[in-house]
C-alpha cells in the first residue's frame, strides 16, 4: 500500500513540476507590460501607460544616438576591444530603457551583455539585429505617437479655442460649444487608445528583446527542468522505499527469526538426545544461517548506520567482516542520501568481487568532493583484467549511477592494480 502512495506522490510531484514549467514558460511569453494590459481598464489608471510613453521617448533618443554612432562604429570598430567598447554602452542603455516596460527581461539582458563583454563576444548577430530593429521602429513609432498626441491635444483644446474663434478639423468644422465638447471627448478617447497602443507596442518590443537579447531554448530547457524534477522525485521515492524495506526486514522479519531461533534452542535443550531435539537442532542451524544471510543482505542493501552516521562508519562496519586489508579515506562531510547509498553499494559490490574472484590482499577506498562532484576510487592489488559485464553487478550500478548524473569507469590492466572509479554530482 505504501508503494502505491509513494508512486502517487511521485506523480503529484511530476504534475507540480510540469505546472511550474508551464507557469515559467507563460512568464517567458507574457511580458510585464503584457500582463498589465491583461488587467483591462485598470491598465489606464496604473503607471504602465506612462512608462510605455517614456520608453517610446527614450527609444527615439537612442534611435537618434544609434544613427549618429553609425559612422564611429564603422570606422573605429575594427578590433575586438574597440567593438566591445562601442557596443556595450549602447546595449546597456537599451537594457536600462527595458526596465520601464519589462524589468525581468532588462535584468537578464544586462547580465547577458556583461557576460558577452567579459568574453569579448560583442556584438553578436542578435545584438546587431536588435539595435537596428529598435533604431528603425522606435523612430517610426515615436513620430506616429507624436502626431497622434498632437491631434488629440488639439481636439482636447477645442472648448478653449472656440471661445474666440473657430477651426476646422478636415471636413469637421468646430464653431460652437457642443461641437467643441464633442471633439474634446473624441480627443480624450483618442488619447486613451494611443496609450493602449503604446502599451501593446512596448509589450511587443519586450518580447523582441527577450528573443534577441536573452535567447533560450525554452522548450528544451523546460523539458530538462521537468525531467530533472521527475528524476529527483524518483530518487527520493526510491530512498523512501529502501528505508521502509530495510526497517521492515530489520524490525520485524529479523526479530521474528531471532525469536524462532531462541524457541528452537529451548526445544533442543529439552530433548537433546531425542528425535525432537535433533530435528530442533537442524532447524536451529538453518534459522541461524538464514539470519546470517539476512544480516548480510541488510548490510549490503541499506544498513541503518549509513543513514544515521554516514558513509565512512558504514564502510568501516562492512570492512570489519571481510578477510581483506581495507584502508578507507573519505571526506568527513555528509553527502546527499542517494549519493551515500550509491557509494556504499558500489564499495560493497567491489569488496565482494575482490573477495570472491581475486587473490588481492589490500583494498584502498578513497573519496573526495571536488567542487560539485563526488569522486570515489576503489583500488585493489589483484592481478587485474577486470571489466564490466553486461547485466552483472557493475553494469547495473553504472546504469543506476546515470540517474545521479554520474559515470562508472574501470581501469584494470593485466597484472593490476584494478581501480573502479565513481563520479557523480552532489
mmCIF file of C-alpha atoms in Angstrom:
data_model
loop_
_atom_site.group_PDB
_atom_site.id
_atom_site.type_symbol
_atom_site.label_atom_id
_atom_site.label_comp_id
_atom_site.label_asym_id
_atom_site.label_seq_id
_atom_site.Cartn_x
_atom_site.Cartn_y
_atom_site.Cartn_z
ATOM 1 C CA UNK A 1 0.000 0.000 0.000
ATOM 2 C CA UNK A 2 2.823 2.393 0.836
ATOM 3 C CA UNK A 3 4.393 1.724 -2.573
ATOM 4 C CA UNK A 4 1.164 2.897 -4.197
ATOM 5 C CA UNK A 5 1.211 6.020 -2.044
ATOM 6 C CA UNK A 6 4.846 6.661 -2.927
ATOM 7 C CA UNK A 7 4.051 6.260 -6.628
ATOM 8 C CA UNK A 8 1.151 8.676 -6.273
ATOM 9 C CA UNK A 9 3.446 11.123 -4.578
ATOM 10 C CA UNK A 10 5.901 10.916 -7.484
ATOM 11 C CA UNK A 11 3.033 11.523 -9.937
ATOM 12 C CA UNK A 12 1.882 14.551 -7.958
ATOM 13 C CA UNK A 13 5.386 15.982 -7.895
ATOM 14 C CA UNK A 14 5.741 15.336 -11.613
ATOM 15 C CA UNK A 15 2.481 17.224 -12.213
ATOM 16 C CA UNK A 16 3.636 20.069 -9.977
ATOM 17 C CA UNK A 17 6.934 20.265 -11.850
ATOM 18 C CA UNK A 18 5.071 20.331 -15.167
ATOM 19 C CA UNK A 19 2.724 23.073 -13.967
ATOM 20 C CA UNK A 20 5.692 25.046 -12.640
ATOM 21 C CA UNK A 21 7.443 24.729 -16.003
ATOM 22 C CA UNK A 22 4.258 25.843 -17.783
ATOM 23 C CA UNK A 23 3.949 28.866 -15.490
ATOM 24 C CA UNK A 24 7.576 29.734 -16.137
ATOM 25 C CA UNK A 25 7.067 29.337 -19.887
ATOM 26 C CA UNK A 26 3.991 31.552 -19.682
ATOM 27 C CA UNK A 27 6.132 34.076 -17.847
ATOM 28 C CA UNK A 28 8.591 33.937 -20.706
ATOM 29 C CA UNK A 29 5.911 34.607 -23.340
ATOM 30 C CA UNK A 30 3.941 37.262 -21.430
ATOM 31 C CA UNK A 31 5.923 40.354 -20.552
ATOM 32 C CA UNK A 32 5.283 42.660 -17.607
ATOM 33 C CA UNK A 33 3.628 45.176 -19.945
ATOM 34 C CA UNK A 34 1.555 42.391 -21.498
ATOM 35 C CA UNK A 35 0.416 41.267 -18.059
ATOM 36 C CA UNK A 36 -0.586 44.861 -17.268
ATOM 37 C CA UNK A 37 -2.600 45.057 -20.499
ATOM 38 C CA UNK A 38 -4.489 41.943 -19.449
ATOM 39 C CA UNK A 39 -5.925 43.810 -16.472
ATOM 40 C CA UNK A 40 -8.269 45.703 -18.813
ATOM 41 C CA UNK A 41 -9.445 49.187 -17.778
ATOM 42 C CA UNK A 42 -7.177 49.116 -14.730
ATOM 43 C CA UNK A 43 -4.249 49.422 -17.122
ATOM 44 C CA UNK A 44 -5.225 53.037 -17.863
ATOM 45 C CA UNK A 45 -5.192 54.091 -14.195
ATOM 46 C CA UNK A 46 -1.826 52.473 -13.500
ATOM 47 C CA UNK A 47 1.671 53.745 -14.197
ATOM 48 C CA UNK A 48 2.209 51.383 -17.127
ATOM 49 C CA UNK A 49 0.825 53.665 -19.893
ATOM 50 C CA UNK A 50 3.177 56.435 -18.825
ATOM 51 C CA UNK A 51 6.066 54.023 -18.577
ATOM 52 C CA UNK A 52 5.302 52.913 -22.134
ATOM 53 C CA UNK A 53 5.204 56.563 -23.255
ATOM 54 C CA UNK A 54 8.531 57.286 -21.547
ATOM 55 C CA UNK A 55 10.023 54.147 -23.108
ATOM 56 C CA UNK A 56 8.969 55.356 -26.574
ATOM 57 C CA UNK A 57 10.564 58.759 -25.961
ATOM 58 C CA UNK A 58 13.779 57.129 -24.705
ATOM 59 C CA UNK A 59 13.673 54.797 -27.708
ATOM 60 C CA UNK A 60 13.587 57.787 -30.039
ATOM 61 C CA UNK A 61 16.603 59.285 -28.269
ATOM 62 C CA UNK A 62 18.509 56.013 -28.523
ATOM 63 C CA UNK A 63 17.460 55.712 -32.167
ATOM 64 C CA UNK A 64 18.995 59.098 -32.864
ATOM 65 C CA UNK A 65 22.158 58.147 -30.960
ATOM 66 C CA UNK A 66 22.354 54.939 -32.980
ATOM 67 C CA UNK A 67 22.125 56.807 -36.267
ATOM 68 C CA UNK A 68 24.751 59.283 -35.094
ATOM 69 C CA UNK A 69 27.007 56.473 -33.890
ATOM 70 C CA UNK A 70 26.937 54.519 -37.148
ATOM 71 C CA UNK A 71 29.983 56.300 -38.522
ATOM 72 C CA UNK A 72 32.179 55.838 -35.405
ATOM 73 C CA UNK A 73 31.123 52.213 -35.168
ATOM 74 C CA UNK A 74 32.033 51.549 -38.795
ATOM 75 C CA UNK A 75 35.297 53.494 -38.664
ATOM 76 C CA UNK A 76 36.544 52.577 -35.207
ATOM 77 C CA UNK A 77 35.099 49.125 -34.593
ATOM 78 C CA UNK A 78 37.828 47.308 -36.450
ATOM 79 C CA UNK A 79 39.305 45.475 -33.474
ATOM 80 C CA UNK A 80 37.548 43.285 -30.969
ATOM 81 C CA UNK A 81 38.288 45.502 -27.968
ATOM 82 C CA UNK A 82 37.039 48.632 -29.746
ATOM 83 C CA UNK A 83 33.862 46.884 -30.876
ATOM 84 C CA UNK A 84 33.155 45.829 -27.312
ATOM 85 C CA UNK A 85 33.858 49.346 -26.053
ATOM 86 C CA UNK A 86 31.418 50.831 -28.584
ATOM 87 C CA UNK A 87 28.610 48.279 -28.368
ATOM 88 C CA UNK A 88 28.486 47.598 -24.642
ATOM 89 C CA UNK A 89 27.363 51.119 -23.585
ATOM 90 C CA UNK A 90 24.715 51.157 -26.303
ATOM 91 C CA UNK A 91 23.311 47.790 -25.283
ATOM 92 C CA UNK A 92 23.419 48.726 -21.602
ATOM 93 C CA UNK A 93 21.382 51.864 -22.359
ATOM 94 C CA UNK A 94 18.779 49.725 -24.107
ATOM 95 C CA UNK A 95 18.676 47.442 -21.066
ATOM 96 C CA UNK A 96 18.064 50.474 -18.855
ATOM 97 C CA UNK A 97 15.181 51.528 -21.095
ATOM 98 C CA UNK A 98 13.747 47.998 -20.969
ATOM 99 C CA UNK A 99 13.416 48.366 -17.196
ATOM 100 C CA UNK A 100 10.470 50.659 -17.867
ATOM 101 C CA UNK A 101 8.429 48.015 -19.667
ATOM 102 C CA UNK A 102 9.817 44.642 -18.526
ATOM 103 C CA UNK A 103 12.250 44.676 -15.571
ATOM 104 C CA UNK A 104 12.910 40.913 -15.652
ATOM 105 C CA UNK A 105 13.974 40.999 -19.273
ATOM 106 C CA UNK A 106 16.124 44.057 -18.574
ATOM 107 C CA UNK A 107 17.998 42.304 -15.770
ATOM 108 C CA UNK A 108 18.597 39.143 -17.805
ATOM 109 C CA UNK A 109 19.613 41.108 -20.883
ATOM 110 C CA UNK A 110 22.033 43.248 -18.880
ATOM 111 C CA UNK A 111 23.585 40.112 -17.396
ATOM 112 C CA UNK A 112 23.966 38.565 -20.853
ATOM 113 C CA UNK A 113 25.566 41.746 -22.183
ATOM 114 C CA UNK A 114 28.046 41.814 -19.276
ATOM 115 C CA UNK A 115 28.948 38.174 -19.880
ATOM 116 C CA UNK A 116 29.388 38.723 -23.614
ATOM 117 C CA UNK A 117 31.505 41.791 -22.932
ATOM 118 C CA UNK A 118 33.734 39.914 -20.497
ATOM 119 C CA UNK A 119 34.193 37.175 -23.100
ATOM 120 C CA UNK A 120 34.895 39.747 -25.842
ATOM 121 C CA UNK A 121 31.905 38.495 -27.858
ATOM 122 C CA UNK A 122 30.215 41.811 -28.660
ATOM 123 C CA UNK A 123 28.383 42.312 -30.861
ATOM 124 C CA UNK A 124 26.654 39.122 -31.898
ATOM 125 C CA UNK A 125 24.238 38.886 -34.798
ATOM 126 C CA UNK A 126 21.331 39.044 -32.340
ATOM 127 C CA UNK A 127 22.668 42.258 -30.811
ATOM 128 C CA UNK A 128 23.057 43.901 -34.197
ATOM 129 C CA UNK A 129 19.569 42.816 -35.240
ATOM 130 C CA UNK A 130 18.042 44.208 -32.059
ATOM 131 C CA UNK A 131 19.848 47.556 -32.295
ATOM 132 C CA UNK A 132 18.962 48.041 -35.972
ATOM 133 C CA UNK A 133 15.335 46.990 -35.451
ATOM 134 C CA UNK A 134 14.814 49.282 -32.468
ATOM 135 C CA UNK A 135 16.576 52.165 -34.219
ATOM 136 C CA UNK A 136 14.166 51.929 -37.152
ATOM 137 C CA UNK A 137 10.923 51.082 -35.409
ATOM 138 C CA UNK A 138 11.439 53.264 -32.351
ATOM 139 C CA UNK A 139 11.890 56.318 -34.565
ATOM 140 C CA UNK A 140 8.802 55.477 -36.621
ATOM 141 C CA UNK A 141 6.663 54.768 -33.540
ATOM 142 C CA UNK A 142 7.797 57.990 -31.882
ATOM 143 C CA UNK A 143 6.866 60.044 -34.945
ATOM 144 C CA UNK A 144 3.456 58.384 -35.197
ATOM 145 C CA UNK A 145 2.862 58.780 -31.469
ATOM 146 C CA UNK A 146 3.878 62.454 -31.579
ATOM 147 C CA UNK A 147 1.471 63.051 -34.473
ATOM 148 C CA UNK A 148 -1.325 61.181 -32.706
ATOM 149 C CA UNK A 149 -0.903 63.020 -29.407
ATOM 150 C CA UNK A 150 -0.685 66.347 -31.246
ATOM 151 C CA UNK A 151 -4.035 65.696 -32.910
ATOM 152 C CA UNK A 152 -5.512 64.533 -29.614
ATOM 153 C CA UNK A 153 -4.215 67.684 -27.899
ATOM 154 C CA UNK A 154 -5.867 69.918 -30.489
ATOM 155 C CA UNK A 155 -9.166 68.074 -30.047
ATOM 156 C CA UNK A 156 -8.913 68.348 -26.268
ATOM 157 C CA UNK A 157 -8.256 72.079 -26.541
ATOM 158 C CA UNK A 158 -11.296 72.679 -28.785
ATOM 159 C CA UNK A 159 -13.514 74.148 -25.972
ATOM 160 C CA UNK A 160 -10.849 76.793 -25.313
ATOM 161 C CA UNK A 161 -10.168 77.554 -28.968
ATOM 162 C CA UNK A 162 -13.837 78.134 -29.983
ATOM 163 C CA UNK A 163 -14.369 80.801 -27.308
ATOM 164 C CA UNK A 164 -12.835 83.414 -29.584
ATOM 165 C CA UNK A 165 -12.619 81.677 -32.911
ATOM 166 C CA UNK A 166 -13.500 78.545 -34.788
ATOM 167 C CA UNK A 167 -11.384 75.979 -36.574
ATOM 168 C CA UNK A 168 -11.933 73.148 -38.976
ATOM 169 C CA UNK A 169 -10.551 69.733 -38.492
ATOM 170 C CA UNK A 170 -10.572 68.395 -42.002
ATOM 171 C CA UNK A 171 -14.212 68.309 -43.087
ATOM 172 C CA UNK A 172 -15.314 68.827 -39.485
ATOM 173 C CA UNK A 173 -15.976 72.491 -38.655
ATOM 174 C CA UNK A 174 -15.956 73.241 -34.934
ATOM 175 C CA UNK A 175 -17.608 76.593 -34.220
ATOM 176 C CA UNK A 176 -19.846 76.087 -31.157
ATOM 177 C CA UNK A 177 -19.569 74.688 -27.659
ATOM 178 C CA UNK A 178 -21.445 71.468 -28.421
ATOM 179 C CA UNK A 179 -19.094 70.549 -31.246
ATOM 180 C CA UNK A 180 -16.104 71.651 -29.147
ATOM 181 C CA UNK A 181 -17.010 69.421 -26.220
ATOM 182 C CA UNK A 182 -17.705 66.550 -28.595
ATOM 183 C CA UNK A 183 -14.269 66.982 -30.111
ATOM 184 C CA UNK A 184 -12.778 67.085 -26.600
ATOM 185 C CA UNK A 185 -14.436 63.749 -25.854
ATOM 186 C CA UNK A 186 -13.052 62.351 -29.091
ATOM 187 C CA UNK A 187 -9.627 63.687 -28.131
ATOM 188 C CA UNK A 188 -9.802 62.033 -24.701
ATOM 189 C CA UNK A 189 -10.821 58.746 -26.284
ATOM 190 C CA UNK A 190 -8.007 59.054 -28.823
ATOM 191 C CA UNK A 191 -5.522 59.680 -26.003
ATOM 192 C CA UNK A 192 -6.625 56.560 -24.170
ATOM 193 C CA UNK A 193 -6.451 54.487 -27.341
ATOM 194 C CA UNK A 194 -2.962 55.823 -28.063
ATOM 195 C CA UNK A 195 -1.812 54.887 -24.567
ATOM 196 C CA UNK A 196 -3.150 51.364 -25.020
ATOM 197 C CA UNK A 197 -1.464 51.094 -28.416
ATOM 198 C CA UNK A 198 1.825 52.300 -26.935
ATOM 199 C CA UNK A 199 1.471 49.670 -24.208
ATOM 200 C CA UNK A 200 0.876 46.985 -26.834
ATOM 201 C CA UNK A 201 3.891 48.181 -28.808
ATOM 202 C CA UNK A 202 6.038 48.128 -25.650
ATOM 203 C CA UNK A 203 4.904 44.577 -24.860
ATOM 204 C CA UNK A 204 5.818 43.530 -28.408
ATOM 205 C CA UNK A 205 9.194 45.230 -28.110
ATOM 206 C CA UNK A 206 9.854 43.462 -24.805
ATOM 207 C CA UNK A 207 9.148 40.132 -26.500
ATOM 208 C CA UNK A 208 11.599 41.078 -29.240
ATOM 209 C CA UNK A 209 14.201 41.902 -26.599
ATOM 210 C CA UNK A 210 13.632 38.556 -24.912
ATOM 211 C CA UNK A 211 14.090 36.607 -28.112
ATOM 212 C CA UNK A 212 17.204 38.510 -29.210
ATOM 213 C CA UNK A 213 18.935 39.608 -26.005
ATOM 214 C CA UNK A 214 18.058 36.682 -23.727
ATOM 215 C CA UNK A 215 17.826 33.721 -26.105
ATOM 216 C CA UNK A 216 16.878 30.400 -24.547
ATOM 217 C CA UNK A 217 15.929 27.051 -25.971
ATOM 218 C CA UNK A 218 12.750 27.311 -23.934
ATOM 219 C CA UNK A 219 11.175 24.059 -24.956
ATOM 220 C CA UNK A 220 14.277 22.011 -24.224
ATOM 221 C CA UNK A 221 15.138 23.986 -21.094
ATOM 222 C CA UNK A 222 11.705 23.446 -19.571
ATOM 223 C CA UNK A 223 11.718 19.815 -20.595
ATOM 224 C CA UNK A 224 15.088 19.447 -18.871
ATOM 225 C CA UNK A 225 13.636 21.083 -15.749
ATOM 226 C CA UNK A 226 10.706 18.670 -15.817
ATOM 227 C CA UNK A 227 12.946 15.647 -16.299
ATOM 228 C CA UNK A 228 15.290 16.794 -13.532
ATOM 229 C CA UNK A 229 12.365 17.282 -11.159
ATOM 230 C CA UNK A 230 10.968 13.867 -12.055
ATOM 231 C CA UNK A 231 14.365 12.253 -11.576
ATOM 232 C CA UNK A 232 14.785 13.863 -8.159
ATOM 233 C CA UNK A 233 11.320 12.720 -7.135
ATOM 234 C CA UNK A 234 12.047 9.162 -8.286
ATOM 235 C CA UNK A 235 15.327 9.076 -6.395
ATOM 236 C CA UNK A 236 13.600 10.327 -3.277
ATOM 237 C CA UNK A 237 10.839 7.750 -3.665
ATOM 238 C CA UNK A 238 13.448 5.023 -4.151
ATOM 239 C CA UNK A 239 15.180 6.115 -0.954
ATOM 240 C CA UNK A 240 11.877 6.082 0.916
ATOM 241 C CA UNK A 241 11.039 2.588 -0.300
ATOM 242 C CA UNK A 242 14.550 1.364 0.534
ATOM 243 C CA UNK A 243 14.377 2.730 4.072
ATOM 244 C CA UNK A 244 10.917 1.247 4.503
ATOM 245 C CA UNK A 245 12.052 -2.183 3.314
ATOM 246 C CA UNK A 246 15.166 -2.082 5.483
ATOM 247 C CA UNK A 247 13.074 -1.125 8.505
ATOM 248 C CA UNK A 248 10.566 -3.907 7.881
ATOM 249 C CA UNK A 249 13.301 -6.519 7.423
ATOM 250 C CA UNK A 250 15.276 -5.366 10.448
ATOM 251 C CA UNK A 251 12.480 -4.652 12.908
ATOM 252 C CA UNK A 252 10.006 -7.382 12.004
ATOM 253 C CA UNK A 253 11.464 -10.233 9.982
ATOM 254 C CA UNK A 254 14.808 -10.354 11.793
ATOM 255 C CA UNK A 255 13.181 -10.129 15.221
ATOM 256 C CA UNK A 256 10.803 -12.962 14.377
ATOM 257 C CA UNK A 257 13.700 -15.127 13.208
ATOM 258 C CA UNK A 258 15.603 -14.368 16.390
ATOM 259 C CA UNK A 259 12.563 -15.355 18.472
ATOM 260 C CA UNK A 260 12.176 -18.544 16.428
ATOM 261 C CA UNK A 261 15.864 -19.350 16.950
ATOM 262 C CA UNK A 262 15.500 -18.948 20.695
ATOM 263 C CA UNK A 263 12.448 -21.225 20.797
ATOM 264 C CA UNK A 264 14.241 -23.866 18.763
ATOM 265 C CA UNK A 265 17.206 -23.612 21.110
ATOM 266 C CA UNK A 266 14.922 -24.260 24.109
ATOM 267 C CA UNK A 267 13.353 -27.228 22.337
ATOM 268 C CA UNK A 268 16.786 -28.604 21.520
ATOM 269 C CA UNK A 269 17.867 -28.278 25.136
ATOM 270 C CA UNK A 270 14.789 -30.104 26.443
ATOM 271 C CA UNK A 271 15.290 -33.155 24.217
ATOM 272 C CA UNK A 272 18.956 -33.088 23.293
ATOM 273 C CA UNK A 273 19.285 -36.804 22.516
ATOM 274 C CA UNK A 274 15.777 -37.470 21.188
ATOM 275 C CA UNK A 275 14.400 -37.149 17.656
ATOM 276 C CA UNK A 276 12.654 -33.861 18.518
ATOM 277 C CA UNK A 277 15.914 -32.396 19.814
ATOM 278 C CA UNK A 278 17.842 -33.447 16.701
ATOM 279 C CA UNK A 279 15.136 -32.002 14.473
ATOM 280 C CA UNK A 280 15.133 -28.789 16.508
ATOM 281 C CA UNK A 281 18.925 -28.595 16.279
ATOM 282 C CA UNK A 282 18.804 -28.865 12.478
ATOM 283 C CA UNK A 283 16.048 -26.270 12.266
ATOM 284 C CA UNK A 284 18.020 -24.071 14.683
ATOM 285 C CA UNK A 285 21.066 -24.258 12.421
ATOM 286 C CA UNK A 286 19.021 -23.378 9.338
ATOM 287 C CA UNK A 287 17.441 -20.392 11.101
ATOM 288 C CA UNK A 288 20.872 -19.167 12.192
ATOM 289 C CA UNK A 289 22.110 -19.476 8.611
ATOM 290 C CA UNK A 290 19.064 -17.556 7.407
ATOM 291 C CA UNK A 291 19.715 -14.836 9.991
ATOM 292 C CA UNK A 292 23.319 -14.572 8.827
ATOM 293 C CA UNK A 293 22.231 -14.274 5.229
ATOM 294 C CA UNK A 294 19.583 -11.704 6.151
ATOM 295 C CA UNK A 295 22.151 -9.618 8.037
ATOM 296 C CA UNK A 296 24.478 -9.819 5.034
ATOM 297 C CA UNK A 297 21.657 -8.675 2.751
ATOM 298 C CA UNK A 298 20.812 -5.773 5.063
ATOM 299 C CA UNK A 299 24.471 -4.829 5.375
ATOM 300 C CA UNK A 300 24.887 -4.757 1.594
ATOM 301 C CA UNK A 301 21.487 -3.227 0.904
ATOM 302 C CA UNK A 302 20.993 -0.261 3.209
ATOM 303 C CA UNK A 303 22.445 -0.532 6.727
ATOM 304 C CA UNK A 304 20.949 1.712 9.370
ATOM 305 C CA UNK A 305 24.357 3.084 10.315
ATOM 306 C CA UNK A 306 24.606 4.574 6.808
ATOM 307 C CA UNK A 307 21.600 6.843 7.259
ATOM 308 C CA UNK A 308 22.335 7.598 10.910
ATOM 309 C CA UNK A 309 26.116 8.165 10.925
ATOM 310 C CA UNK A 310 27.246 8.445 7.323
ATOM 311 C CA UNK A 311 29.284 6.646 4.683
ATOM 312 C CA UNK A 312 32.619 6.148 6.440
ATOM 313 C CA UNK A 313 31.246 4.423 9.583
ATOM 314 C CA UNK A 314 29.049 2.212 7.378
ATOM 315 C CA UNK A 315 32.038 1.184 5.239
ATOM 316 C CA UNK A 316 34.101 0.555 8.367
ATOM 317 C CA UNK A 317 31.455 -1.870 9.631
ATOM 318 C CA UNK A 318 31.306 -3.511 6.203
ATOM 319 C CA UNK A 319 35.075 -3.961 6.037
ATOM 320 C CA UNK A 320 35.238 -5.499 9.520
ATOM 321 C CA UNK A 321 33.592 -8.709 8.299
ATOM 322 C CA UNK A 322 35.831 -9.259 5.274
ATOM 323 C CA UNK A 323 39.208 -11.055 5.237
ATOM 324 C CA UNK A 324 40.951 -8.174 3.473
ATOM 325 C CA UNK A 325 43.311 -5.375 4.423
ATOM 326 C CA UNK A 326 40.980 -2.439 3.698
ATOM 327 C CA UNK A 327 42.019 1.211 4.059
ATOM 328 C CA UNK A 328 39.287 3.845 3.954
ATOM 329 C CA UNK A 329 39.997 7.531 3.407
ATOM 330 C CA UNK A 330 36.900 9.706 2.817
ATOM 331 C CA UNK A 331 35.878 13.315 3.239
ATOM 332 C CA UNK A 332 34.251 13.733 6.625
ATOM 333 C CA UNK A 333 31.317 15.794 5.329
ATOM 334 C CA UNK A 334 27.970 14.111 4.773
ATOM 335 C CA UNK A 335 26.740 13.588 1.228
ATOM 336 C CA UNK A 336 23.202 13.545 -0.168
ATOM 337 C CA UNK A 337 21.445 10.297 0.841
ATOM 338 C CA UNK A 338 21.231 8.997 -2.732
ATOM 339 C CA UNK A 339 24.978 9.568 -3.259
ATOM 340 C CA UNK A 340 25.892 7.944 0.056
ATOM 341 C CA UNK A 341 23.774 4.903 -0.719
ATOM 342 C CA UNK A 342 25.188 4.531 -4.222
ATOM 343 C CA UNK A 343 28.738 4.867 -2.874
ATOM 344 C CA UNK A 344 28.061 2.240 -0.216
ATOM 345 C CA UNK A 345 26.539 -0.214 -2.684
ATOM 346 C CA UNK A 346 29.456 0.283 -5.090
ATOM 347 C CA UNK A 347 32.076 -0.369 -2.412
ATOM 348 C CA UNK A 348 30.133 -3.403 -1.177
ATOM 349 C CA UNK A 349 29.986 -4.791 -4.723
ATOM 350 C CA UNK A 350 33.691 -4.139 -5.282
ATOM 351 C CA UNK A 351 34.739 -5.767 -1.998
ATOM 352 C CA UNK A 352 32.546 -8.776 -2.708
ATOM 353 C CA UNK A 353 34.101 -9.178 -6.170
ATOM 354 C CA UNK A 354 37.616 -8.860 -4.746
ATOM 355 C CA UNK A 355 36.950 -11.435 -2.041
ATOM 356 C CA UNK A 356 35.324 -13.935 -4.438
ATOM 357 C CA UNK A 357 37.194 -13.584 -7.710
ATOM 358 C CA UNK A 358 40.741 -12.358 -6.980
ATOM 359 C CA UNK A 359 43.611 -13.104 -4.657
ATOM 360 C CA UNK A 360 44.090 -9.439 -3.744
ATOM 361 C CA UNK A 361 45.108 -8.762 -0.162
ATOM 362 C CA UNK A 362 44.730 -4.976 0.043
ATOM 363 C CA UNK A 363 41.942 -2.597 -0.985
ATOM 364 C CA UNK A 364 42.075 1.206 -0.807
ATOM 365 C CA UNK A 365 38.828 3.186 -0.743
ATOM 366 C CA UNK A 366 39.319 6.910 -1.302
ATOM 367 C CA UNK A 367 36.607 9.516 -1.786
ATOM 368 C CA UNK A 368 36.653 13.271 -2.037
ATOM 369 C CA UNK A 369 34.368 16.103 -3.033
ATOM 370 C CA UNK A 370 35.782 18.230 -5.856
ATOM 371 C CA UNK A 371 33.554 21.254 -6.382
ATOM 372 C CA UNK A 372 30.094 19.993 -7.293
ATOM 373 C CA UNK A 373 31.332 16.432 -7.967
ATOM 374 C CA UNK A 374 31.900 13.425 -5.726
ATOM 375 C CA UNK A 375 34.741 11.113 -6.790
ATOM 376 C CA UNK A 376 35.195 7.659 -5.246
ATOM 377 C CA UNK A 377 38.006 5.267 -6.147
ATOM 378 C CA UNK A 378 38.211 1.624 -5.058
ATOM 379 C CA UNK A 379 41.659 0.130 -5.807
ATOM 380 C CA UNK A 380 42.873 -3.406 -5.143
ATOM 381 C CA UNK A 381 46.278 -5.034 -5.715
ATOM 382 C CA UNK A 382 44.870 -8.019 -7.553
ATOM 383 C CA UNK A 383 46.049 -9.396 -10.910
ATOM 384 C CA UNK A 384 43.860 -7.058 -12.982
ATOM 385 C CA UNK A 385 41.884 -7.931 -16.082
ATOM 386 C CA UNK A 386 38.552 -6.834 -14.606
ATOM 387 C CA UNK A 387 35.871 -5.360 -16.840
ATOM 388 C CA UNK A 388 32.178 -4.517 -16.787
ATOM 389 C CA UNK A 389 29.952 -7.390 -17.933
ATOM 390 C CA UNK A 390 26.539 -6.524 -19.319
ATOM 391 C CA UNK A 391 23.740 -7.379 -16.930
ATOM 392 C CA UNK A 392 26.006 -8.010 -13.946
ATOM 393 C CA UNK A 393 26.593 -6.027 -10.762
ATOM 394 C CA UNK A 394 28.840 -3.217 -12.006
ATOM 395 C CA UNK A 395 26.776 -2.790 -15.160
ATOM 396 C CA UNK A 396 23.607 -2.376 -13.096
ATOM 397 C CA UNK A 397 25.393 0.120 -10.852
ATOM 398 C CA UNK A 398 26.602 2.063 -13.868
ATOM 399 C CA UNK A 399 23.025 2.419 -15.115
ATOM 400 C CA UNK A 400 21.735 3.479 -11.694
ATOM 401 C CA UNK A 401 24.589 5.948 -11.374
ATOM 402 C CA UNK A 402 23.426 7.675 -14.553
ATOM 403 C CA UNK A 403 20.356 8.850 -12.598
ATOM 404 C CA UNK A 404 22.734 10.855 -10.396
ATOM 405 C CA UNK A 405 24.393 12.447 -13.426
ATOM 406 C CA UNK A 406 27.352 10.177 -12.809
ATOM 407 C CA UNK A 407 29.571 7.661 -14.511
ATOM 408 C CA UNK A 408 31.437 4.495 -13.588
ATOM 409 C CA UNK A 409 34.779 3.523 -15.095
ATOM 410 C CA UNK A 410 37.030 0.502 -14.622
ATOM 411 C CA UNK A 411 40.800 0.620 -15.095
ATOM 412 C CA UNK A 412 42.322 -2.836 -14.771
ATOM 413 C CA UNK A 413 45.456 -3.563 -16.814
ATOM 414 C CA UNK A 414 46.876 -7.067 -16.821
ATOM 415 C CA UNK A 415 48.959 -7.520 -13.685
ATOM 416 C CA UNK A 416 46.921 -4.917 -11.797
ATOM 417 C CA UNK A 417 46.098 -2.850 -9.970
ATOM 418 C CA UNK A 418 42.352 -2.547 -10.547
ATOM 419 C CA UNK A 419 40.672 0.817 -9.934
ATOM 420 C CA UNK A 420 36.925 1.313 -10.087
ATOM 421 C CA UNK A 421 36.042 4.990 -10.201
ATOM 422 C CA UNK A 422 32.675 6.526 -9.454
ATOM 423 C CA UNK A 423 31.970 10.190 -10.207
ATOM 424 C CA UNK A 424 28.638 11.950 -9.779
ATOM 425 C CA UNK A 425 27.032 15.263 -8.921
ATOM 426 C CA UNK A 426 26.366 16.199 -5.300
#
